[in-house]
């Protein structure tokens, strides 16, 4: 579905190339909006799918804002409505109701003006003319984005260098690996100096090095002033990049804020860590620890003959290690320290709380 939609956007853009080319004399669009005006404003957007009798709402009255120089991350289980939200933000998909403003422009009333400020990367590998070279693709998209004739070549060179594809400029895109295509997408966004960059799972299916490279490029675009919406299932990626997180479930935002705000919303106050050698820990002890007031969860992992035990706490400060040793009946349990909960721990607690509530 995504791939078809991506191809749809491409063909729509192809049809519009002559119109947008007329606008090529317009100045660079980077930061041409008022600084405190969001680059994206979604106001109560709703979208349903299906036939008239059997419609299912998949995004339900969602409101969010993205400012220049920030990364907003959408997290949520499969089918929560993240991609649908990204597509509405790009106007690739129209909401049934609600409004979409891109750099202050009503993007539903005037999608072509809105589109010029954004760059969209959908999860698939499509979105390029596969038989054309990387550089010809970038030229085409730069022209669509209204990059001035004088700026096109230097910008393409800079962006290919930034993503490490300068040696592949003349290679056909169909010969690129998935990771190279993702980098070329980022080059496309960099080249057009898009104010709003929409990234739907940009690192899915990439090896760890390629994923890291993409994350660095996302951070570069943020430093360059782009407002970025990112969907991902990689919690470490969201934790490293997001200035603000929205957790979406069944088409609604259930909680928003920083990792700490999310942790506060479920009163996940911290994590204490312990270790024990294999013979010093009985897995049944985890159940006894769960009975201690304030304990939210206990996770014990055995690796290389060593148990590593993490205990998440609600409404508690660093607990007395002796109390834990006694409850676990593991006198040799070593206390390793106390840390804030990771986004993964917080996210799972948020979804659990949502299910319980
Ligand atoms: N074109 C479509 N026709 C019918 N239903 C659709 C269509 N596109 C998406 N859906 C449904 O809408 C819901 C939300 O899908 P969406 O792709 O936005 O979820 P998501 O949060 O991005 O999921 P994932 O994490 O799996 O990518 C899902 O139940 C999906 O099956």
mmCIF file of C-alpha atoms and ligand atoms in Angstrom:
data_model
loop_
_atom_site.group_PDB
_atom_site.id
_atom_site.type_symbol
_atom_site.label_atom_id
_atom_site.label_comp_id
_atom_site.label_asym_id
_atom_site.label_seq_id
_atom_site.Cartn_x
_atom_site.Cartn_y
_atom_site.Cartn_z
ATOM 1 C CA UNK A 1 0.000 0.000 0.000
ATOM 2 C CA UNK A 2 2.757 2.406 0.928
ATOM 3 C CA UNK A 3 4.633 1.623 -2.230
ATOM 4 C CA UNK A 4 1.610 2.323 -4.393
ATOM 5 C CA UNK A 5 0.975 5.528 -2.551
ATOM 6 C CA UNK A 6 4.613 6.556 -2.978
ATOM 7 C CA UNK A 7 4.377 5.873 -6.691
ATOM 8 C CA UNK A 8 1.122 7.825 -6.742
ATOM 9 C CA UNK A 9 2.832 10.837 -5.283
ATOM 10 C CA UNK A 10 5.578 10.539 -7.834
ATOM 11 C CA UNK A 11 3.179 10.449 -10.750
ATOM 12 C CA UNK A 12 1.179 13.311 -9.293
ATOM 13 C CA UNK A 13 4.372 15.278 -8.965
ATOM 14 C CA UNK A 14 5.404 14.384 -12.482
ATOM 15 C CA UNK A 15 2.124 15.802 -13.761
ATOM 16 C CA UNK A 16 2.765 18.969 -11.857
ATOM 17 C CA UNK A 17 6.354 19.465 -12.867
ATOM 18 C CA UNK A 18 5.603 22.102 -15.481
ATOM 19 C CA UNK A 19 3.512 24.106 -13.068
ATOM 20 C CA UNK A 20 6.013 23.970 -10.234
ATOM 21 C CA UNK A 21 8.911 24.704 -12.557
ATOM 22 C CA UNK A 22 7.325 28.063 -13.275
ATOM 23 C CA UNK A 23 7.942 28.829 -9.671
ATOM 24 C CA UNK A 24 11.637 28.074 -9.855
ATOM 25 C CA UNK A 25 12.620 31.648 -9.345
ATOM 26 C CA UNK A 26 11.232 31.586 -5.817
ATOM 27 C CA UNK A 27 13.846 31.797 -3.074
ATOM 28 C CA UNK A 28 15.097 28.942 -0.917
ATOM 29 C CA UNK A 29 12.324 27.713 1.290
ATOM 30 C CA UNK A 30 14.427 26.895 4.240
ATOM 31 C CA UNK A 31 13.432 28.975 7.244
ATOM 32 C CA UNK A 32 11.314 31.241 5.108
ATOM 33 C CA UNK A 33 8.547 30.921 7.644
ATOM 34 C CA UNK A 34 8.164 32.913 10.802
ATOM 35 C CA UNK A 35 10.363 31.282 13.413
ATOM 36 C CA UNK A 36 7.708 30.540 16.019
ATOM 37 C CA UNK A 37 5.165 29.409 13.454
ATOM 38 C CA UNK A 38 5.020 25.621 13.389
ATOM 39 C CA UNK A 39 6.159 24.004 10.146
ATOM 40 C CA UNK A 40 3.295 21.548 10.607
ATOM 41 C CA UNK A 41 -0.028 21.899 12.364
ATOM 42 C CA UNK A 42 -2.500 19.042 12.326
ATOM 43 C CA UNK A 43 -5.768 20.068 13.922
ATOM 44 C CA UNK A 44 -8.284 17.335 14.823
ATOM 45 C CA UNK A 45 -7.521 15.265 11.733
ATOM 46 C CA UNK A 46 -9.700 12.216 11.288
ATOM 47 C CA UNK A 47 -9.502 9.546 8.639
ATOM 48 C CA UNK A 48 -11.485 6.380 8.110
ATOM 49 C CA UNK A 49 -11.254 3.565 5.574
ATOM 50 C CA UNK A 50 -13.809 1.183 4.175
ATOM 51 C CA UNK A 51 -17.177 1.326 2.459
ATOM 52 C CA UNK A 52 -19.990 3.622 3.524
ATOM 53 C CA UNK A 53 -21.684 0.958 5.693
ATOM 54 C CA UNK A 54 -18.477 -0.392 7.118
ATOM 55 C CA UNK A 55 -16.179 2.518 7.775
ATOM 56 C CA UNK A 56 -13.447 2.198 10.350
ATOM 57 C CA UNK A 57 -11.862 5.277 11.884
ATOM 58 C CA UNK A 58 -8.083 4.780 11.909
ATOM 59 C CA UNK A 59 -7.030 8.311 12.907
ATOM 60 C CA UNK A 60 -9.413 9.973 15.281
ATOM 61 C CA UNK A 61 -9.234 13.716 15.973
ATOM 62 C CA UNK A 62 -5.458 13.899 16.140
ATOM 63 C CA UNK A 63 -3.828 17.273 16.872
ATOM 64 C CA UNK A 64 -0.091 17.933 16.796
ATOM 65 C CA UNK A 65 2.428 20.648 15.990
ATOM 66 C CA UNK A 66 6.004 20.499 14.754
ATOM 67 C CA UNK A 67 8.412 23.402 15.043
ATOM 68 C CA UNK A 68 11.505 24.151 12.980
ATOM 69 C CA UNK A 69 14.658 22.490 14.297
ATOM 70 C CA UNK A 70 12.856 19.761 16.206
ATOM 71 C CA UNK A 71 12.070 16.075 15.841
ATOM 72 C CA UNK A 72 8.603 14.840 16.754
ATOM 73 C CA UNK A 73 8.332 11.097 16.988
ATOM 74 C CA UNK A 74 5.169 9.048 16.529
ATOM 75 C CA UNK A 75 5.259 5.763 18.405
ATOM 76 C CA UNK A 76 2.573 3.149 18.519
ATOM 77 C CA UNK A 77 1.761 -0.481 17.839
ATOM 78 C CA UNK A 78 1.251 -1.817 14.302
ATOM 79 C CA UNK A 79 -1.919 -0.387 12.823
ATOM 80 C CA UNK A 80 -2.120 2.511 15.308
ATOM 81 C CA UNK A 81 -2.416 5.077 12.509
ATOM 82 C CA UNK A 82 1.120 6.495 12.273
ATOM 83 C CA UNK A 83 1.585 6.099 8.513
ATOM 84 C CA UNK A 84 -1.931 7.389 7.877
ATOM 85 C CA UNK A 85 -1.043 10.468 9.942
ATOM 86 C CA UNK A 86 2.193 11.016 7.990
ATOM 87 C CA UNK A 87 0.307 10.681 4.711
ATOM 88 C CA UNK A 88 -2.258 13.230 5.837
ATOM 89 C CA UNK A 89 0.533 15.581 6.921
ATOM 90 C CA UNK A 90 1.928 15.326 3.384
ATOM 91 C CA UNK A 91 -1.578 15.700 1.859
ATOM 92 C CA UNK A 92 -0.920 12.485 -0.041
ATOM 93 C CA UNK A 93 -4.065 11.391 1.771
ATOM 94 C CA UNK A 94 -6.840 13.840 2.611
ATOM 95 C CA UNK A 95 -8.399 13.764 6.058
ATOM 96 C CA UNK A 96 -12.171 13.288 6.346
ATOM 97 C CA UNK A 97 -12.164 16.271 8.661
ATOM 98 C CA UNK A 98 -9.700 18.552 10.416
ATOM 99 C CA UNK A 99 -7.002 20.812 9.012
ATOM 100 C CA UNK A 100 -3.395 20.507 7.860
ATOM 101 C CA UNK A 101 -1.191 23.602 7.787
ATOM 102 C CA UNK A 102 2.352 23.460 6.430
ATOM 103 C CA UNK A 103 4.426 26.550 7.225
ATOM 104 C CA UNK A 104 1.165 28.395 7.781
ATOM 105 C CA UNK A 105 -0.322 27.329 4.437
ATOM 106 C CA UNK A 106 -3.671 25.568 4.399
ATOM 107 C CA UNK A 107 -2.307 22.447 2.709
ATOM 108 C CA UNK A 108 -5.726 20.958 2.016
ATOM 109 C CA UNK A 109 -6.935 24.031 0.152
ATOM 110 C CA UNK A 110 -3.570 24.592 -1.539
ATOM 111 C CA UNK A 111 -1.662 21.267 -1.610
ATOM 112 C CA UNK A 112 0.859 22.343 -4.254
ATOM 113 C CA UNK A 113 2.049 25.312 -2.234
ATOM 114 C CA UNK A 114 2.165 23.161 0.912
ATOM 115 C CA UNK A 115 4.073 20.356 -0.810
ATOM 116 C CA UNK A 116 6.899 22.664 -1.782
ATOM 117 C CA UNK A 117 7.884 22.999 1.859
ATOM 118 C CA UNK A 118 8.002 19.304 2.593
ATOM 119 C CA UNK A 119 9.937 16.197 1.809
ATOM 120 C CA UNK A 120 8.326 12.813 2.360
ATOM 121 C CA UNK A 121 10.084 9.499 2.880
ATOM 122 C CA UNK A 122 7.705 6.569 3.080
ATOM 123 C CA UNK A 123 8.937 3.258 4.423
ATOM 124 C CA UNK A 124 9.257 1.509 1.069
ATOM 125 C CA UNK A 125 12.049 1.793 -1.438
ATOM 126 C CA UNK A 126 9.985 3.532 -4.106
ATOM 127 C CA UNK A 127 9.733 7.199 -4.774
ATOM 128 C CA UNK A 128 12.502 7.479 -7.354
ATOM 129 C CA UNK A 129 12.766 6.894 -11.076
ATOM 130 C CA UNK A 130 14.623 3.629 -10.755
ATOM 131 C CA UNK A 131 16.163 3.614 -14.214
ATOM 132 C CA UNK A 132 17.450 7.150 -13.886
ATOM 133 C CA UNK A 133 20.688 8.008 -12.124
ATOM 134 C CA UNK A 134 20.810 9.317 -8.568
ATOM 135 C CA UNK A 135 21.860 12.753 -9.773
ATOM 136 C CA UNK A 136 19.086 12.974 -12.376
ATOM 137 C CA UNK A 137 16.535 12.031 -9.725
ATOM 138 C CA UNK A 138 17.865 14.733 -7.429
ATOM 139 C CA UNK A 139 17.777 17.284 -10.260
ATOM 140 C CA UNK A 140 14.156 16.400 -10.934
ATOM 141 C CA UNK A 141 13.076 16.683 -7.307
ATOM 142 C CA UNK A 142 15.104 19.851 -6.761
ATOM 143 C CA UNK A 143 13.303 21.397 -9.718
ATOM 144 C CA UNK A 144 9.940 20.336 -8.265
ATOM 145 C CA UNK A 145 10.872 21.867 -4.948
ATOM 146 C CA UNK A 146 11.602 25.143 -6.711
ATOM 147 C CA UNK A 147 15.356 25.213 -6.053
ATOM 148 C CA UNK A 148 16.765 28.028 -8.177
ATOM 149 C CA UNK A 149 18.731 27.080 -11.296
ATOM 150 C CA UNK A 150 21.929 28.529 -9.851
ATOM 151 C CA UNK A 151 21.636 26.549 -6.616
ATOM 152 C CA UNK A 152 20.684 23.152 -8.034
ATOM 153 C CA UNK A 153 24.113 21.710 -8.880
ATOM 154 C CA UNK A 154 25.970 22.884 -5.743
ATOM 155 C CA UNK A 155 23.105 21.685 -3.521
ATOM 156 C CA UNK A 156 23.033 18.287 -5.208
ATOM 157 C CA UNK A 157 26.786 17.948 -4.774
ATOM 158 C CA UNK A 158 26.593 18.950 -1.109
ATOM 159 C CA UNK A 159 23.728 16.614 -0.323
ATOM 160 C CA UNK A 160 25.276 13.635 -2.131
ATOM 161 C CA UNK A 161 28.462 14.235 -0.144
ATOM 162 C CA UNK A 162 26.488 14.575 3.099
ATOM 163 C CA UNK A 163 24.911 11.152 2.608
ATOM 164 C CA UNK A 164 28.096 9.561 1.249
ATOM 165 C CA UNK A 165 26.780 8.834 -2.242
ATOM 166 C CA UNK A 166 29.030 11.191 -4.210
ATOM 167 C CA UNK A 167 30.697 8.234 -5.947
ATOM 168 C CA UNK A 168 27.309 6.861 -6.986
ATOM 169 C CA UNK A 169 25.914 10.042 -8.511
ATOM 170 C CA UNK A 170 25.751 8.556 -12.015
ATOM 171 C CA UNK A 171 24.621 5.061 -11.006
ATOM 172 C CA UNK A 172 21.034 4.077 -11.717
ATOM 173 C CA UNK A 173 18.878 4.004 -8.570
ATOM 174 C CA UNK A 174 17.720 0.453 -9.381
ATOM 175 C CA UNK A 175 21.261 -0.718 -8.597
ATOM 176 C CA UNK A 176 21.113 0.782 -5.077
ATOM 177 C CA UNK A 177 20.676 -1.240 -1.889
ATOM 178 C CA UNK A 178 17.821 -0.378 0.457
ATOM 179 C CA UNK A 179 20.163 1.622 2.691
ATOM 180 C CA UNK A 180 21.518 3.603 -0.271
ATOM 181 C CA UNK A 181 17.971 4.435 -1.389
ATOM 182 C CA UNK A 182 17.129 5.633 2.102
ATOM 183 C CA UNK A 183 20.218 7.851 2.035
ATOM 184 C CA UNK A 184 19.198 9.164 -1.362
ATOM 185 C CA UNK A 185 15.801 10.065 0.111
ATOM 186 C CA UNK A 186 17.585 12.047 2.810
ATOM 187 C CA UNK A 187 19.715 13.715 0.110
ATOM 188 C CA UNK A 188 16.499 14.682 -1.655
ATOM 189 C CA UNK A 189 15.195 16.352 1.518
ATOM 190 C CA UNK A 190 18.541 18.087 2.122
ATOM 191 C CA UNK A 191 18.769 19.269 -1.452
ATOM 192 C CA UNK A 192 15.376 20.929 -1.431
ATOM 193 C CA UNK A 193 16.025 22.484 2.008
ATOM 194 C CA UNK A 194 12.559 21.308 2.978
ATOM 195 C CA UNK A 195 11.209 23.002 6.093
ATOM 196 C CA UNK A 196 9.178 19.915 6.958
ATOM 197 C CA UNK A 197 10.608 16.403 6.612
ATOM 198 C CA UNK A 198 8.273 13.434 7.077
ATOM 199 C CA UNK A 199 10.082 10.153 7.692
ATOM 200 C CA UNK A 200 8.081 6.956 7.964
ATOM 201 C CA UNK A 201 10.294 4.197 9.400
ATOM 202 C CA UNK A 202 13.453 5.420 7.653
ATOM 203 C CA UNK A 203 15.703 2.773 9.211
ATOM 204 C CA UNK A 204 13.489 -0.310 8.966
ATOM 205 C CA UNK A 205 15.387 -3.164 7.369
ATOM 206 C CA UNK A 206 18.759 -1.419 7.491
ATOM 207 C CA UNK A 207 21.883 -2.930 9.011
ATOM 208 C CA UNK A 208 23.053 -1.257 12.260
ATOM 209 C CA UNK A 209 25.731 0.863 10.544
ATOM 210 C CA UNK A 210 23.394 2.115 7.846
ATOM 211 C CA UNK A 211 20.709 2.849 10.446
ATOM 212 C CA UNK A 212 23.209 4.825 12.516
ATOM 213 C CA UNK A 213 24.192 6.796 9.430
ATOM 214 C CA UNK A 214 20.555 7.685 8.747
ATOM 215 C CA UNK A 215 20.123 8.778 12.373
ATOM 216 C CA UNK A 216 23.137 11.059 12.082
ATOM 217 C CA UNK A 217 21.686 12.541 8.905
ATOM 218 C CA UNK A 218 18.338 13.137 10.627
ATOM 219 C CA UNK A 219 20.180 14.947 13.431
ATOM 220 C CA UNK A 220 22.019 17.005 10.771
ATOM 221 C CA UNK A 221 18.737 18.037 9.169
ATOM 222 C CA UNK A 222 17.376 19.061 12.542
ATOM 223 C CA UNK A 223 20.519 21.148 13.170
ATOM 224 C CA UNK A 224 19.941 22.688 9.741
ATOM 225 C CA UNK A 225 16.535 23.877 10.948
ATOM 226 C CA UNK A 226 14.133 21.307 9.504
ATOM 227 C CA UNK A 227 11.083 20.269 11.486
ATOM 228 C CA UNK A 228 10.947 16.485 11.334
ATOM 229 C CA UNK A 229 8.216 13.926 11.956
ATOM 230 C CA UNK A 230 9.604 10.457 12.478
ATOM 231 C CA UNK A 231 7.806 7.160 12.907
ATOM 232 C CA UNK A 232 9.809 4.222 14.156
ATOM 233 C CA UNK A 233 9.556 1.014 16.119
ATOM 234 C CA UNK A 234 13.195 1.396 17.205
ATOM 235 C CA UNK A 235 12.955 2.806 20.715
ATOM 236 C CA UNK A 236 16.654 3.670 20.900
ATOM 237 C CA UNK A 237 16.254 5.718 17.717
ATOM 238 C CA UNK A 238 13.303 7.637 19.118
ATOM 239 C CA UNK A 239 15.120 8.149 22.410
ATOM 240 C CA UNK A 240 18.208 9.491 20.638
ATOM 241 C CA UNK A 241 16.372 11.831 18.264
ATOM 242 C CA UNK A 242 12.982 12.888 19.569
ATOM 243 C CA UNK A 243 12.402 16.260 21.159
ATOM 244 C CA UNK A 244 8.782 15.315 21.625
ATOM 245 C CA UNK A 245 7.039 11.955 21.436
ATOM 246 C CA UNK A 246 3.395 11.180 20.759
ATOM 247 C CA UNK A 247 2.267 7.675 21.642
ATOM 248 C CA UNK A 248 -0.619 6.720 19.357
ATOM 249 C CA UNK A 249 -3.032 3.895 19.945
ATOM 250 C CA UNK A 250 -6.108 3.175 17.826
ATOM 251 C CA UNK A 251 -5.764 6.486 16.027
ATOM 252 C CA UNK A 252 -5.546 8.675 19.111
ATOM 253 C CA UNK A 253 -2.657 10.266 20.940
ATOM 254 C CA UNK A 254 -2.696 8.712 24.387
ATOM 255 C CA UNK A 255 0.277 10.589 25.825
ATOM 256 C CA UNK A 256 2.764 13.231 24.620
ATOM 257 C CA UNK A 257 5.979 14.809 25.785
ATOM 258 C CA UNK A 258 9.592 13.977 26.515
ATOM 259 C CA UNK A 259 10.652 10.530 27.713
ATOM 260 C CA UNK A 260 10.494 11.894 31.262
ATOM 261 C CA UNK A 261 6.988 13.308 30.720
ATOM 262 C CA UNK A 262 5.875 9.901 29.456
ATOM 263 C CA UNK A 263 7.520 8.201 32.455
ATOM 264 C CA UNK A 264 5.744 10.629 34.798
ATOM 265 C CA UNK A 265 2.407 9.895 33.131
ATOM 266 C CA UNK A 266 2.645 6.266 34.257
ATOM 267 C CA UNK A 267 4.642 7.101 37.411
ATOM 268 C CA UNK A 268 7.569 5.052 36.251
ATOM 269 C CA UNK A 269 10.050 6.628 38.585
ATOM 270 C CA UNK A 270 13.188 4.642 37.946
ATOM 271 C CA UNK A 271 14.910 1.337 37.532
ATOM 272 C CA UNK A 272 17.226 -0.440 39.949
ATOM 273 C CA UNK A 273 19.705 -2.979 38.619
ATOM 274 C CA UNK A 274 21.258 -6.040 40.183
ATOM 275 C CA UNK A 275 23.416 -8.953 39.173
ATOM 276 C CA UNK A 276 23.997 -12.452 40.483
ATOM 277 C CA UNK A 277 25.940 -15.470 39.333
ATOM 278 C CA UNK A 278 23.837 -18.341 38.056
ATOM 279 C CA UNK A 279 23.955 -20.334 41.287
ATOM 280 C CA UNK A 280 23.011 -17.287 43.408
ATOM 281 C CA UNK A 281 19.633 -16.527 41.849
ATOM 282 C CA UNK A 282 16.433 -18.530 41.718
ATOM 283 C CA UNK A 283 14.091 -17.321 38.943
ATOM 284 C CA UNK A 284 11.111 -17.738 41.327
ATOM 285 C CA UNK A 285 12.523 -14.792 43.260
ATOM 286 C CA UNK A 286 11.233 -12.490 40.515
ATOM 287 C CA UNK A 287 7.652 -13.246 41.628
ATOM 288 C CA UNK A 288 8.489 -12.402 45.241
ATOM 289 C CA UNK A 289 10.038 -9.084 44.141
ATOM 290 C CA UNK A 290 6.874 -8.245 42.200
ATOM 291 C CA UNK A 291 5.018 -8.381 45.529
ATOM 292 C CA UNK A 292 7.068 -5.508 47.021
ATOM 293 C CA UNK A 293 5.033 -2.262 47.203
ATOM 294 C CA UNK A 294 6.115 0.122 44.419
ATOM 295 C CA UNK A 295 7.539 -2.548 42.132
ATOM 296 C CA UNK A 296 6.024 -2.271 38.632
ATOM 297 C CA UNK A 297 7.962 -5.019 36.968
ATOM 298 C CA UNK A 298 10.922 -7.365 37.237
ATOM 299 C CA UNK A 299 12.996 -8.642 34.373
ATOM 300 C CA UNK A 300 15.748 -11.240 34.795
ATOM 301 C CA UNK A 301 18.098 -12.232 31.944
ATOM 302 C CA UNK A 302 20.702 -14.977 32.078
ATOM 303 C CA UNK A 303 23.737 -14.432 29.870
ATOM 304 C CA UNK A 304 27.100 -16.129 30.121
ATOM 305 C CA UNK A 305 26.328 -17.539 33.574
ATOM 306 C CA UNK A 306 25.350 -14.122 34.996
ATOM 307 C CA UNK A 307 21.824 -12.975 35.828
ATOM 308 C CA UNK A 308 21.085 -9.367 35.190
ATOM 309 C CA UNK A 309 17.969 -8.255 37.042
ATOM 310 C CA UNK A 310 16.138 -4.976 36.446
ATOM 311 C CA UNK A 311 13.339 -3.786 38.698
ATOM 312 C CA UNK A 312 11.095 -0.911 37.589
ATOM 313 C CA UNK A 313 9.590 1.245 40.335
ATOM 314 C CA UNK A 314 6.504 3.323 40.677
ATOM 315 C CA UNK A 315 6.351 6.075 43.244
ATOM 316 C CA UNK A 316 9.593 5.027 44.876
ATOM 317 C CA UNK A 317 13.092 6.388 45.290
ATOM 318 C CA UNK A 318 16.153 4.206 45.163
ATOM 319 C CA UNK A 319 15.193 1.156 47.222
ATOM 320 C CA UNK A 320 17.218 -0.424 49.970
ATOM 321 C CA UNK A 321 19.246 -3.213 48.335
ATOM 322 C CA UNK A 322 19.081 -5.252 51.534
ATOM 323 C CA UNK A 323 15.287 -5.341 51.298
ATOM 324 C CA UNK A 324 15.559 -6.696 47.775
ATOM 325 C CA UNK A 325 18.121 -9.322 48.804
ATOM 326 C CA UNK A 326 15.840 -10.499 51.607
ATOM 327 C CA UNK A 327 12.721 -10.611 49.436
ATOM 328 C CA UNK A 328 14.603 -12.473 46.728
ATOM 329 C CA UNK A 329 16.334 -14.745 49.244
ATOM 330 C CA UNK A 330 19.550 -14.032 47.320
ATOM 331 C CA UNK A 331 22.111 -12.753 49.844
ATOM 332 C CA UNK A 332 24.804 -12.472 47.129
ATOM 333 C CA UNK A 333 22.726 -10.220 44.874
ATOM 334 C CA UNK A 334 24.901 -7.246 43.880
ATOM 335 C CA UNK A 335 23.291 -3.835 43.561
ATOM 336 C CA UNK A 336 24.545 -2.093 40.407
ATOM 337 C CA UNK A 337 22.717 1.194 40.618
ATOM 338 C CA UNK A 338 19.636 3.227 39.830
ATOM 339 C CA UNK A 339 18.787 4.868 36.531
ATOM 340 C CA UNK A 340 15.900 6.597 34.819
ATOM 341 C CA UNK A 341 13.652 4.258 32.841
ATOM 342 C CA UNK A 342 14.524 3.842 29.157
ATOM 343 C CA UNK A 343 12.015 4.848 26.494
ATOM 344 C CA UNK A 344 11.358 1.175 25.789
ATOM 345 C CA UNK A 345 10.433 0.549 29.436
ATOM 346 C CA UNK A 346 8.317 3.693 29.532
ATOM 347 C CA UNK A 347 6.584 2.932 26.222
ATOM 348 C CA UNK A 348 5.628 -0.577 27.329
ATOM 349 C CA UNK A 349 4.307 0.788 30.635
ATOM 350 C CA UNK A 350 2.275 3.446 28.777
ATOM 351 C CA UNK A 351 0.668 0.831 26.543
ATOM 352 C CA UNK A 352 0.013 -1.476 29.515
ATOM 353 C CA UNK A 353 -1.603 1.375 31.432
ATOM 354 C CA UNK A 354 -3.750 2.164 28.368
ATOM 355 C CA UNK A 355 -4.901 -1.452 28.192
ATOM 356 C CA UNK A 356 -5.684 -1.568 31.917
ATOM 357 C CA UNK A 357 -7.488 1.781 31.762
HETATM 358 N N1 LIG B 1 -5.710 1.981 2.140
HETATM 359 C C1 LIG B 1 -6.227 1.406 3.222
HETATM 360 N N2 LIG B 1 -7.419 0.781 3.172
HETATM 361 C C2 LIG B 1 -7.972 0.215 4.257
HETATM 362 N N3 LIG B 1 -7.395 0.215 5.482
HETATM 363 C C3 LIG B 1 -6.198 0.817 5.600
HETATM 364 C C4 LIG B 1 -5.547 1.442 4.490
HETATM 365 N N4 LIG B 1 -4.381 1.973 4.919
HETATM 366 C C5 LIG B 1 -4.290 1.668 6.230
HETATM 367 N N5 LIG B 1 -5.373 0.996 6.638
HETATM 368 C C6 LIG B 1 -5.650 0.525 8.010
HETATM 369 O O1 LIG B 1 -5.545 1.647 8.860
HETATM 370 C C7 LIG B 1 -4.964 1.279 10.107
HETATM 371 C C8 LIG B 1 -3.788 2.184 10.373
HETATM 372 O O2 LIG B 1 -2.759 1.888 9.433
HETATM 373 P P1 LIG B 1 -1.357 2.643 9.456
HETATM 374 O O3 LIG B 1 -0.574 2.121 8.307
HETATM 375 O O4 LIG B 1 -1.576 4.102 9.534
HETATM 376 O O5 LIG B 1 -0.752 2.125 10.831
HETATM 377 P P2 LIG B 1 0.724 2.268 11.410
HETATM 378 O O6 LIG B 1 0.579 2.798 12.798
HETATM 379 O O7 LIG B 1 1.586 3.040 10.479
HETATM 380 O O8 LIG B 1 1.191 0.756 11.461
HETATM 381 P P3 LIG B 1 2.644 0.068 11.294
HETATM 382 O O9 LIG B 1 3.378 0.330 12.576
HETATM 383 O O10 LIG B 1 2.311 -1.370 11.134
HETATM 384 O O11 LIG B 1 3.308 0.662 10.091
HETATM 385 C C9 LIG B 1 -4.583 -0.188 9.997
HETATM 386 O O12 LIG B 1 -5.584 -0.957 10.616
HETATM 387 C C10 LIG B 1 -4.589 -0.446 8.509
HETATM 388 O O13 LIG B 1 -4.953 -1.771 8.230
#
